[in-house]
mmCIF file of C-alpha atoms in Angstrom:
data_model
loop_
_atom_site.group_PDB
_atom_site.id
_atom_site.type_symbol
_atom_site.label_atom_id
_atom_site.label_comp_id
_atom_site.label_asym_id
_atom_site.label_seq_id
_atom_site.Cartn_x
_atom_site.Cartn_y
_atom_site.Cartn_z
ATOM 1 C CA UNK T 1 -83.741 -99.242 91.211
ATOM 2 C CA UNK T 2 -82.687 -99.003 94.927
ATOM 3 C CA UNK T 3 -81.275 -102.677 94.782
ATOM 4 C CA UNK T 4 -79.144 -101.702 92.085
ATOM 5 C CA UNK T 5 -77.991 -98.290 93.630
ATOM 6 C CA UNK T 6 -76.917 -99.926 97.006
ATOM 7 C CA UNK T 7 -74.939 -102.596 94.843
ATOM 8 C CA UNK T 8 -73.203 -99.514 93.199
ATOM 9 C CA UNK T 9 -72.422 -97.730 96.700
ATOM 10 C CA UNK T 10 -71.086 -101.153 98.027
ATOM 11 C CA UNK T 11 -68.877 -101.477 95.075
ATOM 12 C CA UNK T 12 -67.685 -97.982 95.200
ATOM 13 C CA UNK T 13 -66.815 -98.612 98.958
ATOM 14 C CA UNK T 14 -64.830 -101.899 98.198
ATOM 15 C CA UNK T 15 -62.967 -99.782 95.463
ATOM 16 C CA UNK T 16 -61.941 -97.053 97.969
ATOM 17 C CA UNK T 17 -60.797 -99.696 100.731
ATOM 18 C CA UNK T 18 -58.623 -101.301 98.009
ATOM 19 C CA UNK T 19 -57.289 -98.210 96.880
ATOM 20 C CA UNK T 20 -56.475 -96.878 100.454
ATOM 21 C CA UNK T 21 -54.886 -100.340 101.290
ATOM 22 C CA UNK T 22 -52.575 -100.238 98.051
ATOM 23 C CA UNK T 23 -51.639 -96.602 98.947
ATOM 24 C CA UNK T 24 -50.882 -97.835 102.579
ATOM 25 C CA UNK T 25 -48.739 -100.592 101.076
ATOM 26 C CA UNK T 26 -46.713 -98.250 98.667
ATOM 27 C CA UNK T 27 -46.156 -95.749 101.503
ATOM 28 C CA UNK T 28 -44.212 -98.297 103.561
ATOM 29 C CA UNK T 29 -42.380 -99.381 100.614
ATOM 30 C CA UNK T 30 -41.775 -95.898 99.592
ATOM 31 C CA UNK T 31 -40.472 -94.869 102.722
ATOM 32 C CA UNK T 32 -38.019 -97.232 102.799
ATOM 33 C CA UNK T 33 -36.568 -96.206 99.172
ATOM 34 C CA UNK T 34 -36.611 -92.377 100.095
ATOM 35 C CA UNK T 35 -34.285 -92.874 103.126
ATOM 36 C CA UNK T 36 -30.976 -91.235 102.915
ATOM 37 C CA UNK T 37 -28.705 -93.142 100.481
ATOM 38 C CA UNK T 38 -26.434 -95.478 102.774
ATOM 39 C CA UNK T 39 -28.566 -95.395 105.628
ATOM 40 C CA UNK T 40 -29.396 -99.202 105.576
ATOM 41 C CA UNK T 41 -25.553 -99.740 104.689
ATOM 42 C CA UNK T 42 -23.688 -101.684 107.950
ATOM 43 C CA UNK T 43 -21.248 -99.463 109.803
ATOM 44 C CA UNK T 44 -17.560 -100.206 108.670
ATOM 45 C CA UNK T 45 -15.812 -102.262 111.413
ATOM 46 C CA UNK T 46 -12.264 -102.330 112.410
ATOM 47 C CA UNK T 47 -10.162 -104.794 110.951
ATOM 48 C CA UNK T 48 -10.213 -108.344 112.598
ATOM 49 C CA UNK T 49 -7.533 -109.328 114.973
ATOM 50 C CA UNK T 50 -6.126 -112.986 114.393
ATOM 51 C CA UNK T 51 -7.770 -115.710 116.355
ATOM 52 C CA UNK T 52 -4.524 -116.368 118.277
ATOM 53 C CA UNK T 53 -2.933 -113.931 120.318
ATOM 54 C CA UNK T 54 -0.352 -114.348 122.880
ATOM 55 C CA UNK T 55 -2.406 -112.490 125.462
ATOM 56 C CA UNK T 56 -6.228 -112.087 124.615
ATOM 57 C CA UNK T 57 -6.954 -108.605 123.853
ATOM 58 C CA UNK T 58 -3.499 -107.528 123.074
ATOM 59 C CA UNK T 59 -1.294 -107.091 120.169
ATOM 60 C CA UNK T 60 2.243 -108.212 121.854
ATOM 61 C CA UNK T 61 5.023 -107.221 119.941
ATOM 62 C CA UNK T 62 8.835 -107.429 120.109
ATOM 63 C CA UNK T 63 11.195 -104.367 119.820
ATOM 64 C CA UNK T 64 14.628 -103.294 120.110
ATOM 65 C CA UNK T 65 13.860 -99.917 121.560
ATOM 66 C CA UNK T 66 17.343 -98.618 120.496
ATOM 67 C CA UNK T 67 16.943 -97.461 116.880
ATOM 68 C CA UNK T 68 15.676 -93.633 116.664
ATOM 69 C CA UNK T 69 13.387 -92.382 115.252
ATOM 70 C CA UNK T 70 11.671 -95.731 115.139
ATOM 71 C CA UNK T 71 11.685 -97.325 118.422
ATOM 72 C CA UNK T 72 13.760 -95.589 121.537
ATOM 73 C CA UNK T 73 13.303 -94.655 125.024
ATOM 74 C CA UNK T 74 12.674 -91.214 126.344
ATOM 75 C CA UNK T 75 11.912 -90.887 130.436
ATOM 76 C CA UNK T 76 11.689 -94.720 130.441
ATOM 77 C CA UNK T 77 8.742 -94.296 127.821
ATOM 78 C CA UNK T 78 8.795 -96.091 124.317
ATOM 79 C CA UNK T 79 8.415 -93.789 121.551
ATOM 80 C CA UNK T 80 8.924 -93.362 118.096
ATOM 81 C CA UNK T 81 7.704 -94.122 114.364
ATOM 82 C CA UNK T 82 7.002 -98.097 114.988
ATOM 83 C CA UNK T 83 5.665 -97.412 118.583
ATOM 84 C CA UNK T 84 2.838 -95.311 117.350
ATOM 85 C CA UNK T 85 2.238 -97.155 114.231
ATOM 86 C CA UNK T 86 1.939 -100.282 116.266
ATOM 87 C CA UNK T 87 -0.708 -98.606 118.134
ATOM 88 C CA UNK T 88 -2.402 -97.420 115.525
ATOM 89 C CA UNK T 89 -2.863 -100.893 113.752
ATOM 90 C CA UNK T 90 -3.808 -102.404 117.112
ATOM 91 C CA UNK T 91 -6.350 -99.594 117.478
ATOM 92 C CA UNK T 92 -7.909 -100.475 113.966
ATOM 93 C CA UNK T 93 -8.038 -104.229 115.123
ATOM 94 C CA UNK T 94 -9.883 -102.997 118.404
ATOM 95 C CA UNK T 95 -7.289 -104.220 120.994
ATOM 96 C CA UNK T 96 -4.437 -102.796 122.849
ATOM 97 C CA UNK T 97 -0.457 -103.268 122.708
ATOM 98 C CA UNK T 98 1.829 -104.995 124.568
ATOM 99 C CA UNK T 99 5.640 -104.140 124.211
ATOM 100 C CA UNK T 100 8.243 -106.800 124.882
ATOM 101 C CA UNK T 101 11.623 -105.083 124.714
ATOM 102 C CA UNK T 102 14.477 -107.225 123.897
ATOM 103 C CA UNK T 103 18.115 -107.482 121.900
ATOM 104 C CA UNK T 104 17.487 -107.271 118.279
ATOM 105 C CA UNK T 105 19.233 -110.791 117.627
ATOM 106 C CA UNK T 106 16.608 -112.225 120.159
ATOM 107 C CA UNK T 107 13.329 -110.797 118.181
ATOM 108 C CA UNK T 108 13.100 -113.771 115.765
ATOM 109 C CA UNK T 109 13.381 -116.424 118.475
ATOM 110 C CA UNK T 110 11.001 -114.857 120.519
ATOM 111 C CA UNK T 111 8.559 -114.949 117.470
ATOM 112 C CA UNK T 112 9.180 -118.398 116.258
ATOM 113 C CA UNK T 113 8.709 -119.488 120.154
ATOM 114 C CA UNK T 114 5.038 -117.641 120.233
ATOM 115 C CA UNK T 115 6.345 -115.396 123.063
ATOM 116 C CA UNK T 116 5.226 -112.365 120.706
ATOM 117 C CA UNK T 117 2.442 -111.877 117.747
ATOM 118 C CA UNK T 118 4.925 -110.038 115.666
ATOM 119 C CA UNK T 119 8.129 -108.187 115.274
ATOM 120 C CA UNK T 120 7.641 -104.349 115.170
ATOM 121 C CA UNK T 121 11.335 -102.953 115.148
ATOM 122 C CA UNK T 122 12.311 -101.742 111.611
ATOM 123 C CA UNK T 123 13.679 -105.067 110.665
ATOM 124 C CA UNK T 124 15.231 -105.048 106.976
ATOM 125 C CA UNK T 125 14.130 -107.421 105.023
ATOM 126 C CA UNK T 126 16.721 -109.899 103.840
ATOM 127 C CA UNK T 127 16.322 -113.188 101.826
ATOM 128 C CA UNK T 128 17.962 -115.104 104.937
ATOM 129 C CA UNK T 129 15.264 -113.496 107.319
ATOM 130 C CA UNK T 130 12.430 -114.203 104.826
ATOM 131 C CA UNK T 131 13.349 -118.014 105.148
ATOM 132 C CA UNK T 132 12.411 -117.604 108.822
ATOM 133 C CA UNK T 133 9.583 -115.173 108.836
ATOM 134 C CA UNK T 134 6.876 -113.503 106.521
ATOM 135 C CA UNK T 135 6.873 -109.813 106.307
ATOM 136 C CA UNK T 136 4.682 -106.900 105.873
ATOM 137 C CA UNK T 137 6.716 -104.005 104.191
ATOM 138 C CA UNK T 138 5.970 -100.395 105.246
ATOM 139 C CA UNK T 139 8.938 -98.279 104.317
ATOM 140 C CA UNK T 140 11.984 -98.182 102.434
ATOM 141 C CA UNK T 141 15.576 -97.141 103.611
ATOM 142 C CA UNK T 142 18.964 -96.501 102.645
ATOM 143 C CA UNK T 143 22.189 -97.260 104.962
ATOM 144 C CA UNK T 144 24.619 -94.606 105.859
ATOM 145 C CA UNK T 145 28.265 -94.802 106.820
ATOM 146 C CA UNK T 146 29.007 -92.511 109.681
ATOM 147 C CA UNK T 147 32.143 -91.327 110.789
ATOM 148 C CA UNK T 148 33.286 -88.619 113.172
ATOM 149 C CA UNK T 149 33.180 -85.084 112.160
ATOM 150 C CA UNK T 150 35.934 -84.031 109.931
ATOM 151 C CA UNK T 151 36.167 -87.811 108.459
ATOM 152 C CA UNK T 152 39.551 -88.203 109.438
ATOM 153 C CA UNK T 153 40.191 -91.415 107.587
ATOM 154 C CA UNK T 154 38.679 -90.128 104.235
ATOM 155 C CA UNK T 155 35.777 -92.557 104.029
ATOM 156 C CA UNK T 156 33.340 -92.120 101.123
ATOM 157 C CA UNK T 157 32.131 -95.905 100.446
ATOM 158 C CA UNK T 158 32.231 -99.228 101.732
ATOM 159 C CA UNK T 159 35.262 -100.064 99.977
ATOM 160 C CA UNK T 160 37.141 -97.113 101.894
ATOM 161 C CA UNK T 161 36.483 -99.214 105.270
ATOM 162 C CA UNK T 162 38.833 -102.027 104.131
ATOM 163 C CA UNK T 163 41.270 -102.766 107.051
ATOM 164 C CA UNK T 164 39.295 -100.350 109.127
ATOM 165 C CA UNK T 165 37.008 -101.037 112.380
ATOM 166 C CA UNK T 166 33.308 -100.796 111.845
ATOM 167 C CA UNK T 167 30.803 -101.075 114.718
ATOM 168 C CA UNK T 168 27.452 -102.635 113.973
ATOM 169 C CA UNK T 169 24.723 -103.944 116.004
ATOM 170 C CA UNK T 170 24.895 -107.833 116.585
ATOM 171 C CA UNK T 171 22.715 -109.524 114.577
ATOM 172 C CA UNK T 172 21.212 -106.758 112.500
ATOM 173 C CA UNK T 173 21.235 -106.039 108.994
ATOM 174 C CA UNK T 174 24.350 -103.819 109.228
ATOM 175 C CA UNK T 175 26.373 -106.726 110.461
ATOM 176 C CA UNK T 176 25.405 -108.736 107.339
ATOM 177 C CA UNK T 177 25.860 -105.871 105.185
ATOM 178 C CA UNK T 178 29.594 -105.958 106.246
ATOM 179 C CA UNK T 179 29.994 -109.587 106.079
ATOM 180 C CA UNK T 180 28.683 -109.600 102.611
ATOM 181 C CA UNK T 181 31.020 -106.764 101.574
ATOM 182 C CA UNK T 182 34.049 -108.526 103.253
ATOM 183 C CA UNK T 183 33.606 -111.398 100.563
ATOM 184 C CA UNK T 184 34.025 -108.965 97.876
ATOM 185 C CA UNK T 185 37.005 -107.252 99.399
ATOM 186 C CA UNK T 186 38.437 -110.802 99.850
ATOM 187 C CA UNK T 187 37.956 -111.415 96.002
ATOM 188 C CA UNK T 188 39.433 -108.506 95.369
ATOM 189 C CA UNK T 189 42.588 -109.077 97.122
ATOM 190 C CA UNK T 190 42.124 -106.269 99.593
ATOM 191 C CA UNK T 191 41.760 -106.442 103.428
ATOM 192 C CA UNK T 192 38.577 -107.492 105.141
ATOM 193 C CA UNK T 193 36.750 -104.846 107.196
ATOM 194 C CA UNK T 194 37.321 -105.770 111.087
ATOM 195 C CA UNK T 195 33.722 -105.950 112.335
ATOM 196 C CA UNK T 196 32.996 -104.745 116.061
ATOM 197 C CA UNK T 197 29.553 -106.456 116.922
ATOM 198 C CA UNK T 198 27.910 -104.823 119.731
ATOM 199 C CA UNK T 199 24.450 -105.370 121.622
ATOM 200 C CA UNK T 200 22.632 -102.201 120.464
ATOM 201 C CA UNK T 201 22.872 -99.298 117.932
ATOM 202 C CA UNK T 202 23.623 -96.750 120.838
ATOM 203 C CA UNK T 203 26.786 -99.027 121.607
ATOM 204 C CA UNK T 204 28.074 -98.789 118.211
ATOM 205 C CA UNK T 205 27.504 -94.868 118.149
ATOM 206 C CA UNK T 206 29.520 -94.879 121.537
ATOM 207 C CA UNK T 207 32.212 -97.048 120.074
ATOM 208 C CA UNK T 208 32.707 -94.427 117.281
ATOM 209 C CA UNK T 209 32.638 -91.626 119.334
ATOM 210 C CA UNK T 210 35.031 -93.001 121.707
ATOM 211 C CA UNK T 211 37.393 -93.871 118.692
ATOM 212 C CA UNK T 212 37.125 -97.830 119.213
ATOM 213 C CA UNK T 213 35.650 -97.920 115.564
ATOM 214 C CA UNK T 214 36.489 -95.722 112.915
ATOM 215 C CA UNK T 215 32.711 -95.898 111.677
ATOM 216 C CA UNK T 216 29.706 -97.410 112.127
ATOM 217 C CA UNK T 217 26.500 -98.183 109.868
ATOM 218 C CA UNK T 218 23.235 -96.817 110.714
ATOM 219 C CA UNK T 219 19.952 -96.148 108.423
ATOM 220 C CA UNK T 220 19.408 -92.930 106.663
ATOM 221 C CA UNK T 221 16.969 -91.585 109.260
ATOM 222 C CA UNK T 222 18.753 -92.804 112.097
ATOM 223 C CA UNK T 223 21.837 -91.021 111.192
ATOM 224 C CA UNK T 224 19.858 -87.792 110.291
ATOM 225 C CA UNK T 225 18.268 -88.036 113.637
ATOM 226 C CA UNK T 226 21.785 -88.945 115.485
ATOM 227 C CA UNK T 227 23.022 -85.320 113.880
ATOM 228 C CA UNK T 228 20.297 -83.581 115.563
ATOM 229 C CA UNK T 229 21.004 -85.317 118.938
ATOM 230 C CA UNK T 230 24.918 -85.188 118.667
ATOM 231 C CA UNK T 231 25.471 -81.889 116.739
ATOM 232 C CA UNK T 232 28.999 -81.420 115.536
ATOM 233 C CA UNK T 233 29.861 -84.932 116.514
ATOM 234 C CA UNK T 234 29.121 -87.216 113.298
ATOM 235 C CA UNK T 235 28.934 -86.565 109.691
ATOM 236 C CA UNK T 236 27.656 -89.097 106.979
ATOM 237 C CA UNK T 237 30.575 -90.260 104.672
ATOM 238 C CA UNK T 238 28.387 -92.160 102.098
ATOM 239 C CA UNK T 239 24.914 -94.089 101.688
ATOM 240 C CA UNK T 240 24.126 -97.641 100.076
ATOM 241 C CA UNK T 241 21.602 -99.840 99.510
ATOM 242 C CA UNK T 242 18.566 -97.472 98.892
ATOM 243 C CA UNK T 243 16.371 -100.295 97.622
ATOM 244 C CA UNK T 244 16.325 -101.755 101.140
ATOM 245 C CA UNK T 245 12.882 -102.272 102.844
ATOM 246 C CA UNK T 246 11.785 -102.778 106.212
ATOM 247 C CA UNK T 247 8.879 -104.492 107.408
ATOM 248 C CA UNK T 248 6.453 -105.958 110.303
ATOM 249 C CA UNK T 249 7.367 -109.780 110.844
ATOM 250 C CA UNK T 250 5.038 -112.673 111.565
ATOM 251 C CA UNK T 251 5.565 -116.335 112.171
ATOM 252 C CA UNK T 252 6.493 -118.129 108.491
ATOM 253 C CA UNK T 253 3.232 -119.423 107.086
ATOM 254 C CA UNK T 254 0.898 -117.464 109.770
ATOM 255 C CA UNK T 255 -1.379 -115.800 107.012
ATOM 256 C CA UNK T 256 -4.016 -115.168 109.061
ATOM 257 C CA UNK T 257 -1.668 -113.004 111.210
ATOM 258 C CA UNK T 258 -0.301 -111.489 107.926
ATOM 259 C CA UNK T 259 -3.545 -110.494 106.448
ATOM 260 C CA UNK T 260 -4.653 -109.099 109.567
ATOM 261 C CA UNK T 261 -1.807 -106.696 109.648
ATOM 262 C CA UNK T 262 -1.849 -105.753 106.185
ATOM 263 C CA UNK T 263 -5.788 -104.988 106.504
ATOM 264 C CA UNK T 264 -5.059 -102.751 109.619
ATOM 265 C CA UNK T 265 -2.090 -101.427 108.000
ATOM 266 C CA UNK T 266 -3.984 -100.327 104.996
ATOM 267 C CA UNK T 267 -6.603 -98.679 107.074
ATOM 268 C CA UNK T 268 -3.898 -96.444 108.941
ATOM 269 C CA UNK T 269 -2.543 -95.326 105.644
ATOM 270 C CA UNK T 270 -6.076 -94.407 104.045
ATOM 271 C CA UNK T 271 -6.828 -92.565 107.061
ATOM 272 C CA UNK T 272 -3.574 -90.298 106.954
ATOM 273 C CA UNK T 273 -2.177 -91.997 110.209
ATOM 274 C CA UNK T 274 0.921 -93.103 108.359
ATOM 275 C CA UNK T 275 1.822 -89.753 106.531
ATOM 276 C CA UNK T 276 1.219 -87.994 109.916
ATOM 277 C CA UNK T 277 3.799 -90.125 111.710
ATOM 278 C CA UNK T 278 6.245 -90.003 108.820
ATOM 279 C CA UNK T 279 6.325 -85.893 109.113
ATOM 280 C CA UNK T 280 6.160 -86.072 113.061
ATOM 281 C CA UNK T 281 9.510 -87.939 112.885
ATOM 282 C CA UNK T 282 10.940 -86.222 110.063
ATOM 283 C CA UNK T 283 11.204 -89.263 107.932
ATOM 284 C CA UNK T 284 11.638 -87.910 104.035
ATOM 285 C CA UNK T 285 8.333 -88.596 101.812
ATOM 286 C CA UNK T 286 10.429 -90.816 99.376
ATOM 287 C CA UNK T 287 10.927 -93.481 101.830
ATOM 288 C CA UNK T 288 7.100 -94.035 102.017
ATOM 289 C CA UNK T 289 6.278 -97.725 100.894
ATOM 290 C CA UNK T 290 2.716 -96.372 99.936
ATOM 291 C CA UNK T 291 3.145 -93.867 97.008
#
């Protein structure tokens, strides 16, 4: 009897130990399962920078800083929508920005020569440019015909510029648009537009203000900004090309850099920075590429 009792006690002790052991195991597993949802999820990281950068740790971009409200100078400091957008994109990549200022017609050669990583200069997306670079579009624009206040030549459209002098930025889309329209005028038997190609947009503005040109072409936001900057001096005679897009340019076929910029830009849009910059620089909401 005593022997059986001892055996029963031993068996019970073994069973209790087994239960306690199992409870200990379940407690550990249960602790992980009851953790707050997502606590074990890796923290979201910044968009990866491309493996090749002109200077390690920096996103080096070219810009022609003469095109407000996108890129311009205030007290020798770069400012504008594109400047702040470039900073936001670089921040998402975990790098800093380095700005290379140059004439607009030097931007694509600088990119092709690997002196800059991207072009961040409100560059209009045109077929002839798409043959040389790849674009990441980020905004839609129209072009405006700007004349002196009072519109002394009665300009309302591109056709009305026939036989008049129009100032444009050399190599920019405005010069391309005028040359394309001259083909139409010539086919219609009308005098062509006289092109005054100048180094910067500011030169085109000054030429019109001084009477050396009858008009100049400008983006719709640029024209609106100009009227704030020089009230009563100019007016918008007409607009065209509302389906125009602008974009950040990367080297042709450089899919790694293109993907990196697209990913970072998507984050900038999602976190609200893009919208805030649109509002800060008084850009109409309908111009947004991300609707």
